[in-house]
Amino acid sequence: MVPDRPEWLTVPAPDEQALAGMQQLLSQGRLHTVCESADCPNIGECFGNKTCTFMILGKNCTRNCRFCAVTHDVPEQVDADEPYMVAATARQLGLEHVVVTSVTRDDLPDGGAGHFAATIRAVREELPEATIEVLIPDFKGNKKAVNKVLAAQPDIVNHNTETVPRLYPAVRPQAVYARSLKLISRVRESGVKTIAKSGLMLGLGETVDEVIGVMKDLHRAGCQMLTLGQYLSPSPAHLPIVEYVHPQVFEWLKEEAFAIGFFHVNAGPMVRSSYHAGVTFAQLAHR
């Protein structure tokens, strides 16, 4: 039985004018955002502040994770102009921190890594003072693909483990926990000056001890930044919510993560991978 949604898990209604303005700007560049495709609950706040997370390589994912609202369908043709449109739109928005993710493209030889690299380079050319964060798929463990992304020198490389290993068969049936940890290790072992980041959803039936175990695994792998947020089921066809995790539990886990050794942790029911990412990076830069 799905628990009732608690009163403390609410967000203000989005400003329809702000939504429409951002959607018009994005449509001009034929661009997608994970904010829209993944039904992010923070879309009103972020679009209202003229920020977004660009989602490259189309809107159809080759994987079918049972937690995710992104469309699973035949992948679209890669748009060679997309990196430049992302860069131009980021400039129009005046972004100081640009966040780019993608659908998973297992159909491409490099998983789309070259397209990520091209996007990073285009943003660097258009906005040389901006910092860049990429949230990448696992590229099926392809080390050369990861190296393509790293060679473009993003400031942050994020790859989410999403949940605890026991739940992978139900939550991420096409992913491998050890493979995700290995990707984080490759980021840290590459010698490239970039920050390794990861994140988990809570409320899928994991235990606190399992979450602590994943945090320790991530830290050993070289992960430096961590996000923890509440899973919200996109539809009845997706995995149900097992538990609404209380904000106090998120705060306790945040302190535990700091004790483990992470240098930045963003934890709370409404936290998502790139939530307040620009503010976070600016704070880190002035430490």
Coordinates of C-alpha atoms in Angstrom, one line a residue:
M1 CA 0.0 0.0 0.0
V2 CA 1.4 3.4 -1.0
P3 CA 1.7 5.8 2.0
D4 CA -0.2 9.1 2.0
R5 CA 1.9 12.0 0.9
P6 CA 2.9 14.0 3.9
E7 CA 2.2 17.7 4.3
W8 CA 5.9 18.7 4.4
L9 CA 6.5 17.3 0.9
T10 CA 4.9 20.1 -1.1
V11 CA 6.2 22.7 -3.5
P12 CA 4.6 25.9 -4.7
A13 CA 2.7 25.8 -7.9
P14 CA 4.9 26.9 -10.9
D15 CA 4.6 30.3 -12.5
E16 CA 2.9 29.4 -15.8
Q17 CA 4.4 32.5 -17.5
A18 CA 7.9 31.5 -16.5
L19 CA 7.3 28.0 -17.7
A20 CA 6.0 29.1 -21.0
G21 CA 8.9 31.5 -21.5
M22 CA 11.5 28.9 -20.8
Q23 CA 9.7 26.3 -23.0
Q24 CA 9.6 28.8 -25.9
L25 CA 13.3 29.5 -25.6
L26 CA 14.2 25.8 -25.4
S27 CA 12.0 24.9 -28.4
Q28 CA 13.7 27.5 -30.5
G29 CA 16.9 25.6 -30.1
R30 CA 15.2 22.2 -30.4
L31 CA 16.4 21.4 -26.9
H32 CA 15.2 19.1 -24.2
T33 CA 15.6 19.3 -20.4
V34 CA 15.5 16.6 -17.8
C35 CA 13.4 19.1 -15.8
E36 CA 10.5 18.4 -18.2
S37 CA 11.3 14.9 -19.3
A38 CA 11.8 13.5 -15.8
D39 CA 8.8 15.4 -14.3
C40 CA 11.1 17.1 -11.8
P41 CA 9.1 18.7 -8.9
N42 CA 11.4 21.6 -8.8
I43 CA 10.7 22.8 -12.4
G44 CA 8.7 25.8 -11.3
E45 CA 11.5 27.1 -9.1
C46 CA 14.3 26.4 -11.6
F47 CA 12.5 27.7 -14.7
G48 CA 11.4 30.7 -12.6
N49 CA 15.1 31.4 -12.0
K50 CA 15.9 30.8 -15.6
T51 CA 18.0 27.7 -14.9
C52 CA 17.6 24.2 -16.3
T53 CA 19.5 20.9 -16.9
F54 CA 19.9 20.4 -20.6
M55 CA 19.2 16.8 -21.8
I56 CA 21.1 16.0 -25.0
L57 CA 21.0 13.1 -27.5
G58 CA 17.2 13.3 -27.9
K59 CA 14.3 12.5 -25.6
N60 CA 14.1 8.8 -26.0
C61 CA 16.1 6.5 -23.8
T62 CA 17.3 3.0 -24.7
R63 CA 16.9 1.8 -21.2
N64 CA 13.7 1.4 -19.2
C65 CA 14.5 2.0 -15.5
R66 CA 11.4 1.6 -13.5
F67 CA 11.8 4.8 -11.5
C68 CA 12.3 7.2 -14.4
A69 CA 9.7 9.2 -16.3
V70 CA 12.0 9.7 -19.4
T71 CA 10.5 8.1 -22.5
H72 CA 11.7 4.6 -23.4
D73 CA 11.5 4.4 -27.2
V74 CA 13.4 4.1 -30.4
P75 CA 16.3 6.6 -30.1
E76 CA 16.4 9.6 -32.3
Q77 CA 19.1 10.7 -34.8
V78 CA 21.9 12.6 -33.1
D79 CA 21.6 16.3 -33.9
A80 CA 25.1 17.6 -34.7
D81 CA 24.0 21.2 -34.1
E82 CA 22.8 20.4 -30.5
P83 CA 26.1 21.3 -28.7
Y84 CA 26.0 24.7 -30.3
M85 CA 22.4 25.2 -29.5
V86 CA 23.0 24.3 -25.8
A87 CA 25.8 26.8 -25.7
A88 CA 23.8 29.6 -27.3
T89 CA 20.8 29.0 -25.1
A90 CA 23.0 28.9 -22.0
R91 CA 24.4 32.3 -23.0
Q92 CA 20.9 33.7 -23.6
L93 CA 20.0 32.5 -20.1
G94 CA 23.1 34.1 -18.6
L95 CA 24.1 30.8 -16.9
E96 CA 27.2 30.8 -14.8
H97 CA 27.0 27.1 -14.2
V98 CA 25.8 24.9 -17.0
V99 CA 24.5 21.4 -16.3
V100 CA 24.2 18.8 -19.1
T101 CA 22.8 15.3 -18.9
S102 CA 21.5 12.9 -21.5
V103 CA 19.3 9.9 -22.1
T104 CA 21.2 6.7 -22.2
R105 CA 22.2 5.8 -25.7
D106 CA 23.3 2.2 -25.7
D107 CA 22.8 2.1 -29.5
L108 CA 25.8 4.4 -30.1
P109 CA 29.3 3.0 -30.2
D110 CA 30.5 5.4 -27.6
G111 CA 27.2 5.8 -25.8
G112 CA 27.2 9.5 -26.8
A113 CA 30.4 10.4 -25.0
G114 CA 31.7 12.3 -28.0
H115 CA 28.5 14.4 -28.1
F116 CA 29.0 15.2 -24.4
A117 CA 32.6 16.3 -25.2
A118 CA 31.4 18.4 -28.1
T119 CA 28.8 20.1 -25.9
I120 CA 31.4 20.9 -23.2
R121 CA 33.7 22.4 -25.8
A122 CA 30.9 24.5 -27.3
V123 CA 29.8 25.9 -23.9
R124 CA 33.5 26.7 -23.1
E125 CA 33.8 28.6 -26.3
E126 CA 30.5 30.5 -25.8
L127 CA 30.8 31.0 -22.1
P128 CA 34.5 30.8 -21.1
E129 CA 33.8 31.9 -17.6
A130 CA 31.1 29.4 -16.9
T131 CA 31.6 26.2 -15.0
I132 CA 30.2 23.0 -16.5
E133 CA 28.7 19.9 -14.8
V134 CA 27.8 16.8 -16.7
L135 CA 25.6 14.0 -15.5
I136 CA 26.6 11.0 -17.5
P137 CA 25.3 7.4 -18.1
D138 CA 27.6 4.4 -17.4
F139 CA 28.5 4.0 -21.2
K140 CA 28.2 0.2 -20.5
G141 CA 31.6 0.4 -18.8
N142 CA 33.4 1.7 -21.9
K143 CA 36.6 3.3 -20.5
K144 CA 37.4 5.1 -23.7
A145 CA 34.0 6.7 -23.7
V146 CA 34.5 8.0 -20.1
N147 CA 37.9 9.3 -21.2
K148 CA 36.4 11.3 -24.1
V149 CA 34.2 13.2 -21.6
L150 CA 37.1 13.8 -19.2
A151 CA 39.3 15.0 -22.0
A152 CA 36.9 17.9 -22.5
Q153 CA 37.6 18.9 -18.8
P154 CA 34.2 19.5 -17.3
D155 CA 34.3 20.9 -13.8
I156 CA 32.1 18.2 -12.3
V157 CA 31.3 14.7 -13.5
N158 CA 28.2 13.2 -11.9
H159 CA 27.1 9.7 -12.3
N160 CA 24.2 8.5 -10.0
T161 CA 24.2 5.2 -8.4
E162 CA 20.5 5.9 -7.7
T163 CA 19.8 3.2 -5.2
V164 CA 21.3 0.4 -3.1
P165 CA 22.7 -2.8 -4.8
R166 CA 19.9 -5.1 -3.5
L167 CA 17.3 -3.0 -5.4
Y168 CA 19.1 -2.8 -8.7
P169 CA 17.2 -5.7 -10.4
A170 CA 13.9 -3.9 -9.7
V171 CA 15.0 -0.3 -10.0
R172 CA 17.8 -0.3 -12.6
P173 CA 17.7 -3.8 -14.3
Q174 CA 20.0 -2.7 -17.2
A175 CA 22.6 -1.1 -14.9
V176 CA 25.4 -2.7 -12.7
Y177 CA 26.3 -1.3 -9.3
A178 CA 29.9 -2.3 -9.5
R179 CA 30.1 -0.7 -13.0
S180 CA 28.8 2.6 -11.7
L181 CA 31.4 2.6 -8.8
K182 CA 34.1 1.8 -11.4
L183 CA 33.1 4.9 -13.4
I184 CA 33.5 7.1 -10.3
S185 CA 36.9 5.6 -9.7
R186 CA 38.0 6.3 -13.3
V187 CA 37.0 10.0 -12.9
R188 CA 39.2 10.3 -9.8
E189 CA 42.1 8.2 -11.2
S190 CA 42.2 10.1 -14.5
G191 CA 44.4 12.9 -13.4
V192 CA 41.9 15.4 -14.8
K193 CA 41.1 18.3 -12.5
T194 CA 37.4 17.5 -12.1
I195 CA 35.0 16.8 -9.1
A196 CA 33.3 13.3 -8.9
K197 CA 29.7 13.4 -7.8
S198 CA 26.9 10.9 -7.3
G199 CA 23.4 10.7 -5.9
L200 CA 20.7 8.3 -4.5
M201 CA 17.0 8.3 -4.3
L202 CA 15.4 7.2 -1.0
G203 CA 12.0 5.7 -0.3
L204 CA 12.3 2.6 -2.6
G205 CA 12.6 0.1 0.3
E206 CA 16.2 0.5 1.1
T207 CA 17.4 0.4 4.7
V208 CA 19.5 3.1 6.4
D209 CA 22.4 0.6 6.8
E210 CA 22.3 0.0 3.1
V211 CA 22.4 3.7 2.3
I212 CA 25.4 4.1 4.6
G213 CA 27.0 1.2 2.8
V214 CA 26.6 2.9 -0.6
M215 CA 27.9 6.1 0.8
K216 CA 31.1 4.4 2.0
D217 CA 31.5 2.6 -1.3
L218 CA 31.2 5.8 -3.2
H219 CA 33.7 7.6 -1.0
R220 CA 36.2 4.7 -1.4
A221 CA 35.7 5.0 -5.1
G222 CA 36.7 8.7 -5.0
C223 CA 33.3 10.4 -5.0
Q224 CA 33.5 13.9 -3.4
M225 CA 30.0 15.3 -3.7
L226 CA 26.7 13.6 -2.9
T227 CA 23.0 14.2 -3.3
L228 CA 20.2 12.4 -1.5
G229 CA 16.6 13.0 -2.4
Q230 CA 13.1 11.4 -2.0
Y231 CA 11.9 9.1 -4.8
L232 CA 8.5 10.2 -6.3
S233 CA 6.8 7.8 -8.5
P234 CA 6.0 9.4 -11.9
S235 CA 2.9 7.2 -12.6
P236 CA 1.1 4.0 -11.5
A237 CA 3.1 2.1 -14.1
H238 CA 6.4 3.0 -12.3
L239 CA 7.7 1.6 -9.0
P240 CA 5.6 2.6 -6.1
I241 CA 6.9 4.7 -3.2
V242 CA 7.6 2.4 -0.2
E243 CA 8.3 5.2 2.3
Y244 CA 8.4 9.0 2.6
V245 CA 11.7 9.7 4.3
H246 CA 11.4 12.4 7.0
P247 CA 13.5 15.5 6.6
Q248 CA 15.2 14.7 9.9
V249 CA 16.5 11.4 8.5
F250 CA 17.9 13.3 5.5
E251 CA 19.7 15.6 7.9
W252 CA 21.1 12.7 9.9
L253 CA 22.3 11.0 6.7
K254 CA 23.9 14.3 5.6
E255 CA 25.9 14.4 8.8
E256 CA 26.9 10.8 8.4
A257 CA 28.1 11.5 4.8
F258 CA 30.3 14.4 6.1
A259 CA 31.7 12.0 8.7
I260 CA 32.5 9.5 6.0
G261 CA 34.5 12.2 4.2
F262 CA 32.4 13.8 1.5
F263 CA 33.2 17.5 1.2
H264 CA 29.8 18.5 0.0
V265 CA 26.4 16.9 0.6
N266 CA 23.0 18.1 -0.5
A267 CA 20.2 16.1 1.2
G268 CA 16.5 16.6 1.5
P269 CA 13.1 15.4 0.2
M270 CA 13.1 17.7 -2.8
V271 CA 16.8 17.4 -3.6
R272 CA 17.7 16.2 -7.1
S273 CA 21.1 15.7 -8.8
S274 CA 21.4 19.3 -10.2
Y275 CA 19.2 21.1 -7.7
H276 CA 20.9 24.4 -6.8
A277 CA 24.0 23.0 -8.6
G278 CA 25.3 26.5 -9.6
V279 CA 24.9 27.9 -6.1
T280 CA 26.7 24.9 -4.6
F281 CA 29.6 25.2 -7.0
A282 CA 30.0 28.9 -6.3
Q283 CA 30.1 28.2 -2.6
L284 CA 32.8 25.5 -3.1
A285 CA 34.9 27.9 -5.2
H286 CA 35.0 30.4 -2.4
R287 CA 35.9 27.9 0.4

